[in-house]
PDB file of C-alpha atoms in Angstrom:
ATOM      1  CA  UNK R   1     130.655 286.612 145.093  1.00  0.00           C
ATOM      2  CA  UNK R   2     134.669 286.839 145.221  1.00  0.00           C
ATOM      3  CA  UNK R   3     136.555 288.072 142.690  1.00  0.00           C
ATOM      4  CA  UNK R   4     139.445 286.346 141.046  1.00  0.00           C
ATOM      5  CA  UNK R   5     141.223 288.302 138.481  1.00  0.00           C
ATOM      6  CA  UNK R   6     143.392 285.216 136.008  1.00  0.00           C
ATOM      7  CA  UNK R   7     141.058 282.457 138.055  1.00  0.00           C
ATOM      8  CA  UNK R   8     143.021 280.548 135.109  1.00  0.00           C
ATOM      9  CA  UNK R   9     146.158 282.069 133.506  1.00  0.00           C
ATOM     10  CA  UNK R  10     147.494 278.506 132.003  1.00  0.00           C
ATOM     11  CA  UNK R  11     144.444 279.166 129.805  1.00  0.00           C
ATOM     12  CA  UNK R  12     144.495 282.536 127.718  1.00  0.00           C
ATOM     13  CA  UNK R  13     142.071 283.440 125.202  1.00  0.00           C
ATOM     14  CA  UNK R  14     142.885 284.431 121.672  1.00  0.00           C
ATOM     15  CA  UNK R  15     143.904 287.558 121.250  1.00  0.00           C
ATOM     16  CA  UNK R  16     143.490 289.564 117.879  1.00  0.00           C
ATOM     17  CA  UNK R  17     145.317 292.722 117.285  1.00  0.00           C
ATOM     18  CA  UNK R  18     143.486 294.854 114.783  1.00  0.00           C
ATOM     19  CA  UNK R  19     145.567 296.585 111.863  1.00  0.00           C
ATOM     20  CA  UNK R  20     144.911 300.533 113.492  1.00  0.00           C
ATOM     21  CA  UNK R  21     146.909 301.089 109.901  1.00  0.00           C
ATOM     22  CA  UNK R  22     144.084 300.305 107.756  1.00  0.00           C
ATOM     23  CA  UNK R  23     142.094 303.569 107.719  1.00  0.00           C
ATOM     24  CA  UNK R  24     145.040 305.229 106.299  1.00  0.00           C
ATOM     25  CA  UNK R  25     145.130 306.246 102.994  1.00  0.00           C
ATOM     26  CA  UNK R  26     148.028 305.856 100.312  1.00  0.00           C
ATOM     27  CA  UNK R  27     149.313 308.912  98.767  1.00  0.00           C
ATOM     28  CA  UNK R  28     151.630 309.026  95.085  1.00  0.00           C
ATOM     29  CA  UNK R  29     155.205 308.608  95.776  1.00  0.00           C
ATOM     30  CA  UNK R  30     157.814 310.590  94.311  1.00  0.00           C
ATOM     31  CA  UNK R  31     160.113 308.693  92.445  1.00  0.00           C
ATOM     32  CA  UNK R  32     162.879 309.089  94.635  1.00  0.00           C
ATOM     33  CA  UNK R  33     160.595 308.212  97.254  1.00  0.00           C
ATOM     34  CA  UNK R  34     159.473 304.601  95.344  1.00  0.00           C
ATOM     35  CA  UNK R  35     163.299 304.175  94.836  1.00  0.00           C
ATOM     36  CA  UNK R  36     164.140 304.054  98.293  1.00  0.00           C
ATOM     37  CA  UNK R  37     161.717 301.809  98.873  1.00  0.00           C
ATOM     38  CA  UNK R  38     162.893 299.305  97.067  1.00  0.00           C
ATOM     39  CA  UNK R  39     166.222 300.016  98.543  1.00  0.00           C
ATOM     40  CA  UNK R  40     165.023 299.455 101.899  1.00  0.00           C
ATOM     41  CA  UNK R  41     162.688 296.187 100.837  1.00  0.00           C
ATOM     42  CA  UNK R  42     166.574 294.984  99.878  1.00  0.00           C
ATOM     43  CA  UNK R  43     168.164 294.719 102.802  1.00  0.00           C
ATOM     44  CA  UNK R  44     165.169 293.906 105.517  1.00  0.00           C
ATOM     45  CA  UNK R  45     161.674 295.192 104.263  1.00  0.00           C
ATOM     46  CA  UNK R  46     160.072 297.922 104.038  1.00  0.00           C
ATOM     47  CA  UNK R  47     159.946 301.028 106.056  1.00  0.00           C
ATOM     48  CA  UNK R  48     155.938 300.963 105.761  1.00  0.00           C
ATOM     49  CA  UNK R  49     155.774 297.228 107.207  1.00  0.00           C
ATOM     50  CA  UNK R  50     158.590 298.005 110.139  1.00  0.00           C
ATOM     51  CA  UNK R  51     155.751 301.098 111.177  1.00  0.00           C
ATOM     52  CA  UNK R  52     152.873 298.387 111.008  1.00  0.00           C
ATOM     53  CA  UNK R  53     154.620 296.385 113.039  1.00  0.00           C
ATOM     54  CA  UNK R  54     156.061 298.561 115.783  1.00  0.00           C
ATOM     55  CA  UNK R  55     152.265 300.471 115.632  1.00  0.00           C
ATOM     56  CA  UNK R  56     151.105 296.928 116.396  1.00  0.00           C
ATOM     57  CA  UNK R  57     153.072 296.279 119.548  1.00  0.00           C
ATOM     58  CA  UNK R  58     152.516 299.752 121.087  1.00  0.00           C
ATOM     59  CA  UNK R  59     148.956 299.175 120.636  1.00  0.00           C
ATOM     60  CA  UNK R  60     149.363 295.743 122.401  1.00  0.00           C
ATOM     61  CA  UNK R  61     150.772 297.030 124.822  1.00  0.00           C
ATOM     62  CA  UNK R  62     148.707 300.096 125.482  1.00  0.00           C
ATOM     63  CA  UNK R  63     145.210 297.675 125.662  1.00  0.00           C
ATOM     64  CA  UNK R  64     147.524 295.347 128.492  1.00  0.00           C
ATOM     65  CA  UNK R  65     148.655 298.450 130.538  1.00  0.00           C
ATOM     66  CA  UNK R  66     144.745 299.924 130.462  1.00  0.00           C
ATOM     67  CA  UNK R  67     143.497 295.937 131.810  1.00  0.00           C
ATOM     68  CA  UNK R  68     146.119 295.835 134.441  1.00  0.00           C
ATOM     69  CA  UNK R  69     145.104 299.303 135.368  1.00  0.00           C
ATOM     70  CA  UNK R  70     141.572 298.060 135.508  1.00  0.00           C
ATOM     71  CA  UNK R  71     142.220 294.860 137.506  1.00  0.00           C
ATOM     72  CA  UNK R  72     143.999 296.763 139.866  1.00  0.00           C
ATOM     73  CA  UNK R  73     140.958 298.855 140.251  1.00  0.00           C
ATOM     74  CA  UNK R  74     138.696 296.008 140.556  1.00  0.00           C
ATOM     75  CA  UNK R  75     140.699 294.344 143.571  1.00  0.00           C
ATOM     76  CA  UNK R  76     140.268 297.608 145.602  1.00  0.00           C
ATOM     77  CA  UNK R  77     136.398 297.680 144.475  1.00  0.00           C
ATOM     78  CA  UNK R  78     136.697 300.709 142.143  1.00  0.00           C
ATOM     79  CA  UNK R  79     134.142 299.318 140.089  1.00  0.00           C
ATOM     80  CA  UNK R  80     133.118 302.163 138.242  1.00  0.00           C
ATOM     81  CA  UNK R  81     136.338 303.424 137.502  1.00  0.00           C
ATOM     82  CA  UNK R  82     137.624 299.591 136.524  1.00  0.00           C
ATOM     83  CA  UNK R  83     135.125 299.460 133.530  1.00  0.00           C
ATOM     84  CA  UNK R  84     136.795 302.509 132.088  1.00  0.00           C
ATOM     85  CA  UNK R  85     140.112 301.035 131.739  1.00  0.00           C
ATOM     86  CA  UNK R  86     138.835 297.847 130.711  1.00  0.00           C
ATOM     87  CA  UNK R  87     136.667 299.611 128.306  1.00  0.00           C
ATOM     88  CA  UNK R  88     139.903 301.785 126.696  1.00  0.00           C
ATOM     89  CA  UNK R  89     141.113 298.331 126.006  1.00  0.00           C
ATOM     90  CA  UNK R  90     138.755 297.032 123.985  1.00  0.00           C
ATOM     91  CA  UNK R  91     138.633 299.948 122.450  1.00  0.00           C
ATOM     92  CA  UNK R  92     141.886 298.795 120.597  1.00  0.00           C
ATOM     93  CA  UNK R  93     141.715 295.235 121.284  1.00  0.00           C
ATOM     94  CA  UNK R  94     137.729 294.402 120.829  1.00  0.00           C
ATOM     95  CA  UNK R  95     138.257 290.434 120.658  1.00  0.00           C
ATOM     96  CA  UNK R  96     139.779 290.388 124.232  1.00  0.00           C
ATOM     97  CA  UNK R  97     137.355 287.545 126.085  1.00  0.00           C
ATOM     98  CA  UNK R  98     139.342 287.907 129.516  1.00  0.00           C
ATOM     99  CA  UNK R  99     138.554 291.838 129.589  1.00  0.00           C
ATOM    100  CA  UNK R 100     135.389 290.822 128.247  1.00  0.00           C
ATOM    101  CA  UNK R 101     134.385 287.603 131.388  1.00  0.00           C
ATOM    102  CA  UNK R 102     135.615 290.244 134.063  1.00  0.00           C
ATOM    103  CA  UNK R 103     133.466 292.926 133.139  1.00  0.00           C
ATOM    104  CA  UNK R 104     131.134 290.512 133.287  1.00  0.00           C
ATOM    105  CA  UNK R 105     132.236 289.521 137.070  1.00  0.00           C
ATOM    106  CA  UNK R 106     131.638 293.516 137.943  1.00  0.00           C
ATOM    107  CA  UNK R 107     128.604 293.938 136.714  1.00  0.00           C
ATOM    108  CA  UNK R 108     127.289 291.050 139.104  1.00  0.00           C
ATOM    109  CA  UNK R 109     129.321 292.453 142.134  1.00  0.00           C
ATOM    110  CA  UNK R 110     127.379 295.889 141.156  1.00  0.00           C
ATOM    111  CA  UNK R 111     124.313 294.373 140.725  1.00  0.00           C
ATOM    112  CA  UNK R 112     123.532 294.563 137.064  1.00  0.00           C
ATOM    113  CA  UNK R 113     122.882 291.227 135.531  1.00  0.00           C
ATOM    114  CA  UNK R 114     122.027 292.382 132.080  1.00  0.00           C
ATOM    115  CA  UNK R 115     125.354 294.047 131.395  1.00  0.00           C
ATOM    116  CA  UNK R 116     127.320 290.854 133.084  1.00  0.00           C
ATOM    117  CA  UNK R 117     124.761 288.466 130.890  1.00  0.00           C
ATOM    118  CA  UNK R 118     126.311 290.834 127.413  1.00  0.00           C
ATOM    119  CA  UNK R 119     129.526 290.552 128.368  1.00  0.00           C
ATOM    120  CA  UNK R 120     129.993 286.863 129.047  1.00  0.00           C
ATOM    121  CA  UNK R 121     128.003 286.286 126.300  1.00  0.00           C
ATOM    122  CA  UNK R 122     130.413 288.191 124.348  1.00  0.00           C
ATOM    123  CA  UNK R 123     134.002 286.684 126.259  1.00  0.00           C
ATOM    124  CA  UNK R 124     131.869 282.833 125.411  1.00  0.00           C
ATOM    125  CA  UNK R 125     131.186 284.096 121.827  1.00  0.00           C
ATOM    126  CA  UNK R 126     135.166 285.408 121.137  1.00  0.00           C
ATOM    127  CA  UNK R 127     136.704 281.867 122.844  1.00  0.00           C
ATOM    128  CA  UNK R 128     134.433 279.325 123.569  1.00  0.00           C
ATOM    129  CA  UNK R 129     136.394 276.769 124.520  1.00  0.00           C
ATOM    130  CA  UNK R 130     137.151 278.865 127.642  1.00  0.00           C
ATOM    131  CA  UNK R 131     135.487 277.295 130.888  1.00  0.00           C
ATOM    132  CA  UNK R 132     135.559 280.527 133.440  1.00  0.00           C
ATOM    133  CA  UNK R 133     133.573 282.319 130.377  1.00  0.00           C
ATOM    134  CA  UNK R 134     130.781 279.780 130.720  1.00  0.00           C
ATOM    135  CA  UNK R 135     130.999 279.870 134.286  1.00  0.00           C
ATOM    136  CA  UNK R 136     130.539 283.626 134.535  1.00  0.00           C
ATOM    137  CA  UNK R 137     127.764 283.289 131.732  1.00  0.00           C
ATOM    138  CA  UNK R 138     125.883 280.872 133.746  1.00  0.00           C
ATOM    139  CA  UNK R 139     126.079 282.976 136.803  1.00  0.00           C
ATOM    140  CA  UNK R 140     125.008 285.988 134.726  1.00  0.00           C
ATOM    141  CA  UNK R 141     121.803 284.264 133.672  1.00  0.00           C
ATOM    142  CA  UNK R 142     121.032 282.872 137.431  1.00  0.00           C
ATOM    143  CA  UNK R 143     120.992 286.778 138.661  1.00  0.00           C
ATOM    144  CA  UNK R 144     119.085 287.125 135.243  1.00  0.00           C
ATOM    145  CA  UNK R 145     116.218 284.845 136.223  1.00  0.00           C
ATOM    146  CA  UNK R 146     117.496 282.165 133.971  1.00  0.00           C
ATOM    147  CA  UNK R 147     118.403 278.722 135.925  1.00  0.00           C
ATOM    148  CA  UNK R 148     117.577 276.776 132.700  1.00  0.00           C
ATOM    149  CA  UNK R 149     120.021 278.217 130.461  1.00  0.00           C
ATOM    150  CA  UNK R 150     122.088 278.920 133.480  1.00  0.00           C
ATOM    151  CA  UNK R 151     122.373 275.043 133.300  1.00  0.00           C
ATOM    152  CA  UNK R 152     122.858 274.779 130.157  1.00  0.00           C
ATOM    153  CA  UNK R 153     126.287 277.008 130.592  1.00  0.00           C
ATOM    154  CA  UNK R 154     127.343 275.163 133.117  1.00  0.00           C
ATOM    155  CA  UNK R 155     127.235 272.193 131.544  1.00  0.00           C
ATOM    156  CA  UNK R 156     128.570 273.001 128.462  1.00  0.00           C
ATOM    157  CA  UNK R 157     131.447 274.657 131.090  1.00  0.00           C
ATOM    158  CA  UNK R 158     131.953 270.588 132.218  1.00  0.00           C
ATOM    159  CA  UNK R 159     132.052 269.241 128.904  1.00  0.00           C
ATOM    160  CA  UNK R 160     135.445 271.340 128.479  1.00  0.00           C
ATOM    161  CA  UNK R 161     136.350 270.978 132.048  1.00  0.00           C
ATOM    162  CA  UNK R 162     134.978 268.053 133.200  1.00  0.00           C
ATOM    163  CA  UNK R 163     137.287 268.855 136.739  1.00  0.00           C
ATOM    164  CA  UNK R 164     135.900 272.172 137.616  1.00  0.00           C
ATOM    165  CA  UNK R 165     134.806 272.483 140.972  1.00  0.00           C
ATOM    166  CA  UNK R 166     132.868 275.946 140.219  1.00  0.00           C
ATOM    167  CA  UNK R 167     131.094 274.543 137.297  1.00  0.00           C
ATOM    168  CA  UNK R 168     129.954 271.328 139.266  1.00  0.00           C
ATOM    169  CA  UNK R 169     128.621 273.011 142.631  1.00  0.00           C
ATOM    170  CA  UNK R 170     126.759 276.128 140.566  1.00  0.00           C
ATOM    171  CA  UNK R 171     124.906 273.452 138.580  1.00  0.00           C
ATOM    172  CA  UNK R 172     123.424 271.697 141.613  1.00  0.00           C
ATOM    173  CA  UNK R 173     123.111 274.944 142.681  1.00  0.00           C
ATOM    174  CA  UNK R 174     120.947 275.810 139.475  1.00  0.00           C
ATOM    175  CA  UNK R 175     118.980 272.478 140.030  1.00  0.00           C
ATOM    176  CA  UNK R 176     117.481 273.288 143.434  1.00  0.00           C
ATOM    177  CA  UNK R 177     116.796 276.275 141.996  1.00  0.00           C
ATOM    178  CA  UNK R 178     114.733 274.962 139.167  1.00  0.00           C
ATOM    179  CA  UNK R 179     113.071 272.121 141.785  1.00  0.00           C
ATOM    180  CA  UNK R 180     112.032 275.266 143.863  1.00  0.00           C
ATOM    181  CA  UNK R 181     110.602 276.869 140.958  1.00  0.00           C
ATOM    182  CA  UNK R 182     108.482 274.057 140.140  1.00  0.00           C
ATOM    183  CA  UNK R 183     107.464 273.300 143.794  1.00  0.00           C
ATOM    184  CA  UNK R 184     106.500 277.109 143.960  1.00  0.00           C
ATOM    185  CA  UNK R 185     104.648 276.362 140.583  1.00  0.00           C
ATOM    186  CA  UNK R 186     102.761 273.078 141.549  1.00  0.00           C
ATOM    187  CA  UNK R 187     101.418 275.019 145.145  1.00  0.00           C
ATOM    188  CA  UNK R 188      99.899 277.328 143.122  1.00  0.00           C
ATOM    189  CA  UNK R 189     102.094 280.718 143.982  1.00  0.00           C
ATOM    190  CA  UNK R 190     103.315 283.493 141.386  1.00  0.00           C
ATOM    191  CA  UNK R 191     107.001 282.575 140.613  1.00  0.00           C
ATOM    192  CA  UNK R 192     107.015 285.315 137.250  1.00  0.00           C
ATOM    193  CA  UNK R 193     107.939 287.901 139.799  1.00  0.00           C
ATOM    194  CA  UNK R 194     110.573 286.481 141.635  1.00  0.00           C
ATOM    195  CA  UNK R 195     114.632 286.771 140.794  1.00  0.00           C
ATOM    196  CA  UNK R 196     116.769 284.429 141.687  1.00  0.00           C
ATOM    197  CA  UNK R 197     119.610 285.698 142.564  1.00  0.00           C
ATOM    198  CA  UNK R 198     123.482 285.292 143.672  1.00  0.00           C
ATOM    199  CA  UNK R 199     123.817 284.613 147.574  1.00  0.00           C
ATOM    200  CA  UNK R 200     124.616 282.707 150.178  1.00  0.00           C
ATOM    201  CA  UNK R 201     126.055 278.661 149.245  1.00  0.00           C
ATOM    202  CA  UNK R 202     123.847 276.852 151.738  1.00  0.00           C
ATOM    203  CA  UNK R 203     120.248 277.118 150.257  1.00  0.00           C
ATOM    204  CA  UNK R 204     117.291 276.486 152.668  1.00  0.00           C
ATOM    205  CA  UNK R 205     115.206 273.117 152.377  1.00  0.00           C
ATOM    206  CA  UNK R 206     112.434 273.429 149.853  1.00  0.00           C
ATOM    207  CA  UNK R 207     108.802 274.885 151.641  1.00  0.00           C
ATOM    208  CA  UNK R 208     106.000 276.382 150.807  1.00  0.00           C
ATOM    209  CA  UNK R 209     107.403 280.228 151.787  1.00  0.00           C
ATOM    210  CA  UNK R 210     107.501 282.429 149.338  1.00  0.00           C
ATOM    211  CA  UNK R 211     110.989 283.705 149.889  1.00  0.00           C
ATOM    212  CA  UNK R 212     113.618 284.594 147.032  1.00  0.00           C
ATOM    213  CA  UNK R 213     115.925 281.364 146.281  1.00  0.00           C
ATOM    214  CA  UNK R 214     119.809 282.170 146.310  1.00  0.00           C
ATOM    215  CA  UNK R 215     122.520 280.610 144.923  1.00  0.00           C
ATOM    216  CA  UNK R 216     126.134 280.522 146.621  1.00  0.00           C
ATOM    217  CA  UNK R 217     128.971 281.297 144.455  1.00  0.00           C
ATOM    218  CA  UNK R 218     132.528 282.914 146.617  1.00  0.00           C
TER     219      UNK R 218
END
């Protein structure tokens, strides 16, 4: 599988900024102190709401430098050390389904389909009206041994992007694979064991071999 970091960037998921303000507690003012306040609330607001505010952006902008970091990483097949930054990001931006689709694009390039099946599951779950989420969900559950609800995700991929070339080729994709299945089935042969996993596009004509299916996705 390639990696494409922003396969979509006229499409950005929504972002929420917690308050990192909240877990701090109010103290008794002074009443010089409570008097100023009001001073300040008089000509622009207060000081306490300029802090939340500036706290806010740094934080912002902390969680984007950590991704970019991470993408970076990715490109040159750190792997290992990409899901660190991307996971300092989360850690102050949680609802971040972008962060959360291209972890799940590592964790297939690294071979671990139950951490890439969590985190699209959680990047579909934040924004899904998001294609690419669905996508990488439906690729997550083909290296899971899933092709039906692999193609279910793809579908429901179409239904917001009826034009996406991706979506449309990994659901014939996950068809064959299900027509295999039941061919394997119907002669008879174990199928429990077998994975089906993330490969090579052209996929062989249907016999009665018992080798492992694969599904193309670059």
């Amino acid at each position: 599988m390639k990696l494409t970091w922003n396969k979509n960037p006229k499409k950005r998921p929504r972002v929420a900024l917690p308050n990192i303000l909240d877990d701090v507690s109010s103290e008794k003012e002074a009443p010089d102190t409570k008097s100023q306040r009001q001073d300040d609330s008089e000509v622009g607001g207060t000081h306490s709401e300029n802090d939340d505010g500036r706290l806010d952006l740094e934080a912002k902008k902390l969680a984007e430098s950590f991704r970019s970091q991470g993408d970076k990483l990715a490109e040159e097949g750190r792997y290992e050390e990409a899901l660190g930054k991307w996971e300092a990001a989360l850690n102050i931006v949680p609802e971040n389904a972008v962060v959360h689709e291209q972890k799940a694009q590592v964790f297939l390039e690294i071979g671990d389909p139950w951490k890439a099946l969590k985190s699209a599951t959680r990047a579909t779950e934040i924004d899904p009206s998001w294609a690419e989420a669905w996508i990488t969900l439906g690729r997550a559950q083909l290296n899971f041994g899933e092709p039906d609800s692999a193609i279910r995700s793809f579908e429901t991929a179409l239904s917001i992007n009826a034009e996406s070339k991706e979506a449309k080729e990994d659901l014939q994709a996950a068809k064959q694979l299900i027509k295999k299945r039941e061919q394997l089935q119907s002669s008879g042969l174990d199928t429990d064991a077998k994975r089906f996993v993330v490969g090579d596009k052209n996929i062989e004509p249907l016999t009665n071999e018992t080798e492992t299916c694969t599904l193309g996705i670059e």
